[in-house]
Amino acid sequence: DAKTTQPPSMDCAEGRAANLPCNHSTISGNEYVYWYRQIHSQGPQYIIHGLKNNETNEMASLIITEDRKSSTLILPHATLRDTAVYYCIVRGISNFGNEKLTFGTGTRLTIIP
Amino acid sequence: GAGVSQSPSNKVTEKGKDVELRCDPISGHTALYWYRQSLGQGLEFLIYFQGNSAPDKSGLPSDRFSAERTGGSVSTLTIQRTQQEDSAVYLCASSPDWTSYEQYFGPGTRLTVT
């Protein structure tokens, strides 16, 4: 009953843009798309989130399709330190309390020198 | 069974005071995570414990923040000399171990620094 699907792994050349897709075809109207990443043995790191408009911050850009059934996380200039597992999560904005958050298997992104 | 519990549920404190936030994880869960969530923002990772050790403290915003876990169970997050920007909901989560995909969250502690 996974709410999101992501490819298990991707490679990207250092300095190029990394584009990580996520499908969330059952997303409901009040649910946001969140992206986190986890570098080995570290805690999850928040990257970005959005509802329906494209979003950009200092780390990444988030492109959400008009029907909101899929999104793409873009790391504009990937560095070796961006090697991590990237998780796409669909949640309500204020629903973290008393909830179970499933990170799923994510996409293992490897940046190639 | 019992879920993750946190106390207090709400805390209002004056700027400059110290606060302690408590988390009781699900029994048997060896991994424990602290996050905070400001209004309209995503979860901000603070620190996690595997057993009593904290492999990753990188999310602690400043040296005013510290956390400990004893006996592999209860954890305390301490904020010294609180500032207004510390106001947020502080969430604790636990999972069977740090490699688990699922984290079970407590209800959170809403901290307001006046």
Tab-separated table of C-alpha atoms in Angstrom:
chain	number	residue	atom	x	y	z
A	1	ASP	CA	0.000	0.000	0.000
A	2	ALA	CA	2.931	2.277	-0.728
A	3	LYS	CA	1.800	5.806	-1.499
A	4	THR	CA	4.871	6.589	-3.579
A	5	THR	CA	7.045	4.691	-6.019
A	6	GLN	CA	10.605	5.546	-6.882
A	7	PRO	CA	13.315	3.850	-8.949
A	8	PRO	CA	15.628	1.885	-6.679
A	9	SER	CA	18.841	3.440	-7.937
A	10	MET	CA	20.285	6.099	-10.221
A	11	ASP	CA	23.714	7.362	-11.215
A	12	CYS	CA	24.594	10.932	-12.087
A	13	ALA	CA	27.854	12.517	-13.193
A	14	GLU	CA	29.377	15.046	-10.844
A	15	GLY	CA	28.444	18.590	-11.829
A	16	ARG	CA	25.394	17.535	-13.804
A	17	ALA	CA	21.776	17.922	-12.735
A	18	ALA	CA	20.318	14.929	-10.944
A	19	ASN	CA	16.627	14.376	-11.658
A	20	LEU	CA	14.890	11.993	-9.276
A	21	PRO	CA	11.333	10.967	-10.179
A	22	CYS	CA	8.536	9.946	-7.865
A	23	ASN	CA	5.058	8.671	-8.642
A	24	HIS	CA	2.250	9.414	-6.198
A	25	SER	CA	-0.885	8.718	-8.220
A	26	THR	CA	-3.155	8.384	-5.158
A	27	ILE	CA	-2.203	11.724	-3.612
A	28	SER	CA	-5.179	13.579	-2.154
A	29	GLY	CA	-5.931	17.261	-2.479
A	30	ASN	CA	-4.541	18.324	0.891
A	31	GLU	CA	-1.405	16.205	0.850
A	32	TYR	CA	2.039	17.623	0.261
A	33	VAL	CA	5.016	16.009	-1.428
A	34	TYR	CA	8.115	15.945	0.792
A	35	TRP	CA	11.624	14.935	-0.116
A	36	TYR	CA	14.210	13.762	2.376
A	37	ARG	CA	17.587	12.161	1.955
A	38	GLN	CA	19.639	9.923	4.158
A	39	ILE	CA	23.364	9.579	3.992
A	40	HIS	CA	24.655	6.335	5.429
A	41	SER	CA	24.286	6.153	9.227
A	42	GLN	CA	22.928	9.696	9.448
A	43	GLY	CA	19.403	10.849	10.211
A	44	PRO	CA	16.962	11.880	7.498
A	45	GLN	CA	17.631	15.347	6.105
A	46	TYR	CA	14.761	17.489	4.914
A	47	ILE	CA	15.239	18.792	1.380
A	48	ILE	CA	12.064	20.424	0.123
A	49	HIS	CA	8.301	20.107	0.027
A	50	GLY	CA	5.463	21.365	-2.130
A	51	LEU	CA	1.728	21.200	-2.738
A	52	LYS	CA	1.140	21.978	-6.402
A	53	ASN	CA	3.431	24.809	-7.438
A	54	ASN	CA	7.053	24.211	-8.299
A	55	GLU	CA	9.368	25.040	-5.424
A	56	THR	CA	13.029	25.971	-5.195
A	57	ASN	CA	15.371	26.433	-2.280
A	58	GLU	CA	19.107	26.490	-1.736
A	59	MET	CA	19.324	22.711	-1.981
A	60	ALA	CA	17.013	21.685	-4.794
A	61	SER	CA	14.016	22.292	-6.998
A	62	LEU	CA	10.756	20.375	-6.906
A	63	ILE	CA	8.678	20.039	-10.038
A	64	ILE	CA	5.136	18.749	-9.514
A	65	THR	CA	3.018	17.772	-12.517
A	66	GLU	CA	-0.251	19.588	-13.072
A	67	ASP	CA	-2.287	16.507	-12.100
A	68	ARG	CA	-0.012	16.111	-9.015
A	69	LYS	CA	0.418	12.401	-9.710
A	70	SER	CA	4.165	12.643	-9.998
A	71	SER	CA	7.041	14.910	-9.143
A	72	THR	CA	10.745	15.311	-9.805
A	73	LEU	CA	13.430	16.433	-7.411
A	74	ILE	CA	16.227	18.274	-9.156
A	75	LEU	CA	19.695	18.738	-7.696
A	76	PRO	CA	21.055	21.318	-10.127
A	77	HIS	CA	24.784	20.668	-9.807
A	78	ALA	CA	25.347	17.313	-8.136
A	79	THR	CA	28.429	16.854	-5.973
A	80	LEU	CA	29.910	13.716	-4.468
A	81	ARG	CA	28.359	14.699	-1.133
A	82	ASP	CA	24.916	14.316	-2.693
A	83	THR	CA	25.374	10.537	-2.801
A	84	ALA	CA	22.553	9.293	-0.573
A	85	VAL	CA	19.194	7.566	-0.533
A	86	TYR	CA	16.427	9.994	-1.496
A	87	TYR	CA	12.915	9.502	-0.178
A	88	CYS	CA	9.725	10.914	-1.620
A	89	ILE	CA	6.896	11.057	0.931
A	90	VAL	CA	3.295	12.180	0.681
A	91	ARG	CA	1.868	13.676	3.883
A	92	GLY	CA	-0.500	16.246	5.226
A	93	ILE	CA	1.348	19.347	6.402
A	94	SER	CA	0.549	18.893	10.068
A	95	ASN	CA	0.088	15.150	10.383
A	96	PHE	CA	3.428	14.064	11.738
A	97	GLY	CA	2.300	13.744	15.336
A	98	ASN	CA	1.016	10.309	16.392
A	99	GLU	CA	1.680	9.021	12.902
A	100	LYS	CA	3.809	6.367	11.322
A	101	LEU	CA	6.109	7.747	8.690
A	102	THR	CA	7.173	5.247	6.083
A	103	PHE	CA	10.243	6.278	4.196
A	104	GLY	CA	9.994	3.380	1.805
A	105	THR	CA	12.977	2.102	-0.110
A	106	GLY	CA	13.776	5.404	-1.836
A	107	THR	CA	16.226	5.960	-4.675
A	108	ARG	CA	19.893	5.324	-4.047
A	109	LEU	CA	21.622	8.147	-5.918
A	110	THR	CA	25.286	7.679	-6.692
A	111	ILE	CA	27.273	10.642	-7.961
A	112	ILE	CA	30.036	9.534	-10.293
A	113	PRO	CA	33.291	11.575	-10.305
B	1	GLY	CA	0.653	-1.734	22.556
B	2	ALA	CA	1.667	1.675	23.789
B	3	GLY	CA	2.992	4.110	21.240
B	4	VAL	CA	5.621	6.802	21.591
B	5	SER	CA	4.801	9.243	24.348
B	6	GLN	CA	6.172	12.723	24.934
B	7	SER	CA	5.917	15.179	27.755
B	8	PRO	CA	4.955	17.870	28.290
B	9	SER	CA	2.452	18.288	25.478
B	10	ASN	CA	2.754	22.053	25.704
B	11	LYS	CA	5.444	24.233	27.210
B	12	VAL	CA	5.512	27.998	27.419
B	13	THR	CA	8.752	29.443	28.696
B	14	GLU	CA	10.436	32.794	28.947
B	15	LYS	CA	13.378	33.635	26.743
B	16	GLY	CA	16.607	32.636	28.439
B	17	LYS	CA	15.174	29.789	30.498
B	18	ASP	CA	16.169	26.143	30.081
B	19	VAL	CA	13.651	23.475	29.070
B	20	GLU	CA	13.669	19.681	29.083
B	21	LEU	CA	11.549	17.620	26.754
B	22	ARG	CA	10.994	13.939	27.371
B	23	CYS	CA	10.378	11.031	25.021
B	24	ASP	CA	9.354	7.478	25.855
B	25	PRO	CA	9.837	5.276	22.769
B	26	ILE	CA	7.978	2.103	21.913
B	27	SER	CA	9.267	-0.722	24.050
B	28	GLY	CA	12.001	-2.662	22.288
B	29	HIS	CA	12.770	0.038	19.720
B	30	THR	CA	16.480	0.689	19.753
B	31	ALA	CA	16.481	3.728	17.468
B	32	LEU	CA	15.114	7.056	18.679
B	33	TYR	CA	14.911	10.268	16.671
B	34	TRP	CA	14.306	13.891	17.601
B	35	TYR	CA	12.852	16.311	15.059
B	36	ARG	CA	11.311	19.729	15.195
B	37	GLN	CA	8.660	21.198	12.982
B	38	SER	CA	8.103	24.903	12.641
B	39	LEU	CA	4.774	26.207	11.366
B	40	GLY	CA	4.248	25.216	7.750
B	41	GLN	CA	7.636	23.531	7.458
B	42	GLY	CA	8.815	19.977	7.062
B	43	LEU	CA	10.428	17.882	9.726
B	44	GLU	CA	13.867	19.125	10.689
B	45	PHE	CA	16.077	16.313	11.913
B	46	LEU	CA	17.942	17.079	15.153
B	47	ILE	CA	19.596	13.925	16.479
B	48	TYR	CA	19.141	10.185	16.630
B	49	PHE	CA	20.168	7.475	19.020
B	50	GLN	CA	20.926	3.849	18.352
B	51	GLY	CA	20.808	2.405	21.828
B	52	ASN	CA	22.399	4.977	24.106
B	53	SER	CA	24.845	6.340	21.565
B	54	ALA	CA	24.159	9.181	19.138
B	55	PRO	CA	25.862	8.464	15.788
B	56	ASP	CA	24.515	11.649	14.237
B	57	LYS	CA	24.220	14.948	16.105
B	58	SER	CA	24.589	17.049	12.998
B	59	GLY	CA	21.075	18.418	13.129
B	60	LEU	CA	21.376	20.135	16.498
B	61	PRO	CA	21.035	23.851	15.646
B	62	SER	CA	23.477	25.137	18.248
B	63	ASP	CA	25.407	24.129	21.348
B	64	ARG	CA	22.389	25.186	23.406
B	65	PHE	CA	20.755	21.947	22.311
B	66	SER	CA	21.708	18.615	23.816
B	67	ALA	CA	20.111	15.228	24.174
B	68	GLU	CA	20.753	12.100	26.118
B	69	ARG	CA	19.348	8.633	26.323
B	70	THR	CA	19.985	6.274	29.167
B	71	GLY	CA	19.112	2.623	29.504
B	72	GLY	CA	18.334	2.468	25.802
B	73	SER	CA	14.861	3.821	26.454
B	74	VAL	CA	13.804	7.280	27.614
B	75	SER	CA	15.427	10.277	25.988
B	76	THR	CA	15.601	13.892	27.085
B	77	LEU	CA	16.145	16.856	24.776
B	78	THR	CA	17.444	19.904	26.632
B	79	ILE	CA	17.440	23.428	25.292
B	80	GLN	CA	19.440	25.914	27.321
B	81	ARG	CA	18.898	29.671	27.299
B	82	THR	CA	15.885	29.366	25.022
B	83	GLN	CA	15.384	31.865	22.216
B	84	GLN	CA	12.211	32.808	20.398
B	85	GLU	CA	13.384	31.008	17.266
B	86	ASP	CA	13.350	27.779	19.280
B	87	SER	CA	9.542	27.903	19.258
B	88	ALA	CA	8.313	24.845	17.347
B	89	VAL	CA	6.750	21.440	17.785
B	90	TYR	CA	9.398	18.974	18.916
B	91	LEU	CA	8.680	15.455	17.729
B	92	CYS	CA	10.184	12.197	18.858
B	93	ALA	CA	10.045	9.010	16.820
B	94	SER	CA	11.256	5.489	17.375
B	95	SER	CA	11.907	2.511	15.149
B	96	PRO	CA	13.101	-1.058	15.713
B	97	ASP	CA	16.585	0.004	14.621
B	98	TRP	CA	18.133	2.776	12.535
B	99	THR	CA	17.885	0.759	9.312
B	100	SER	CA	14.096	0.440	9.582
B	101	TYR	CA	11.971	2.201	6.985
B	102	GLU	CA	9.257	3.111	9.442
B	103	GLN	CA	9.376	5.607	12.244
B	104	TYR	CA	6.607	5.870	14.787
B	105	PHE	CA	6.009	9.387	16.005
B	106	GLY	CA	4.873	10.663	19.355
B	107	PRO	CA	2.308	13.455	19.695
B	108	GLY	CA	4.961	16.131	19.993
B	109	THR	CA	5.719	18.907	22.452
B	110	ARG	CA	4.669	22.389	21.416
B	111	LEU	CA	7.293	24.788	22.751
B	112	THR	CA	6.562	28.489	22.835
B	113	VAL	CA	9.297	30.871	23.907
B	114	THR	CA	7.981	34.288	24.879
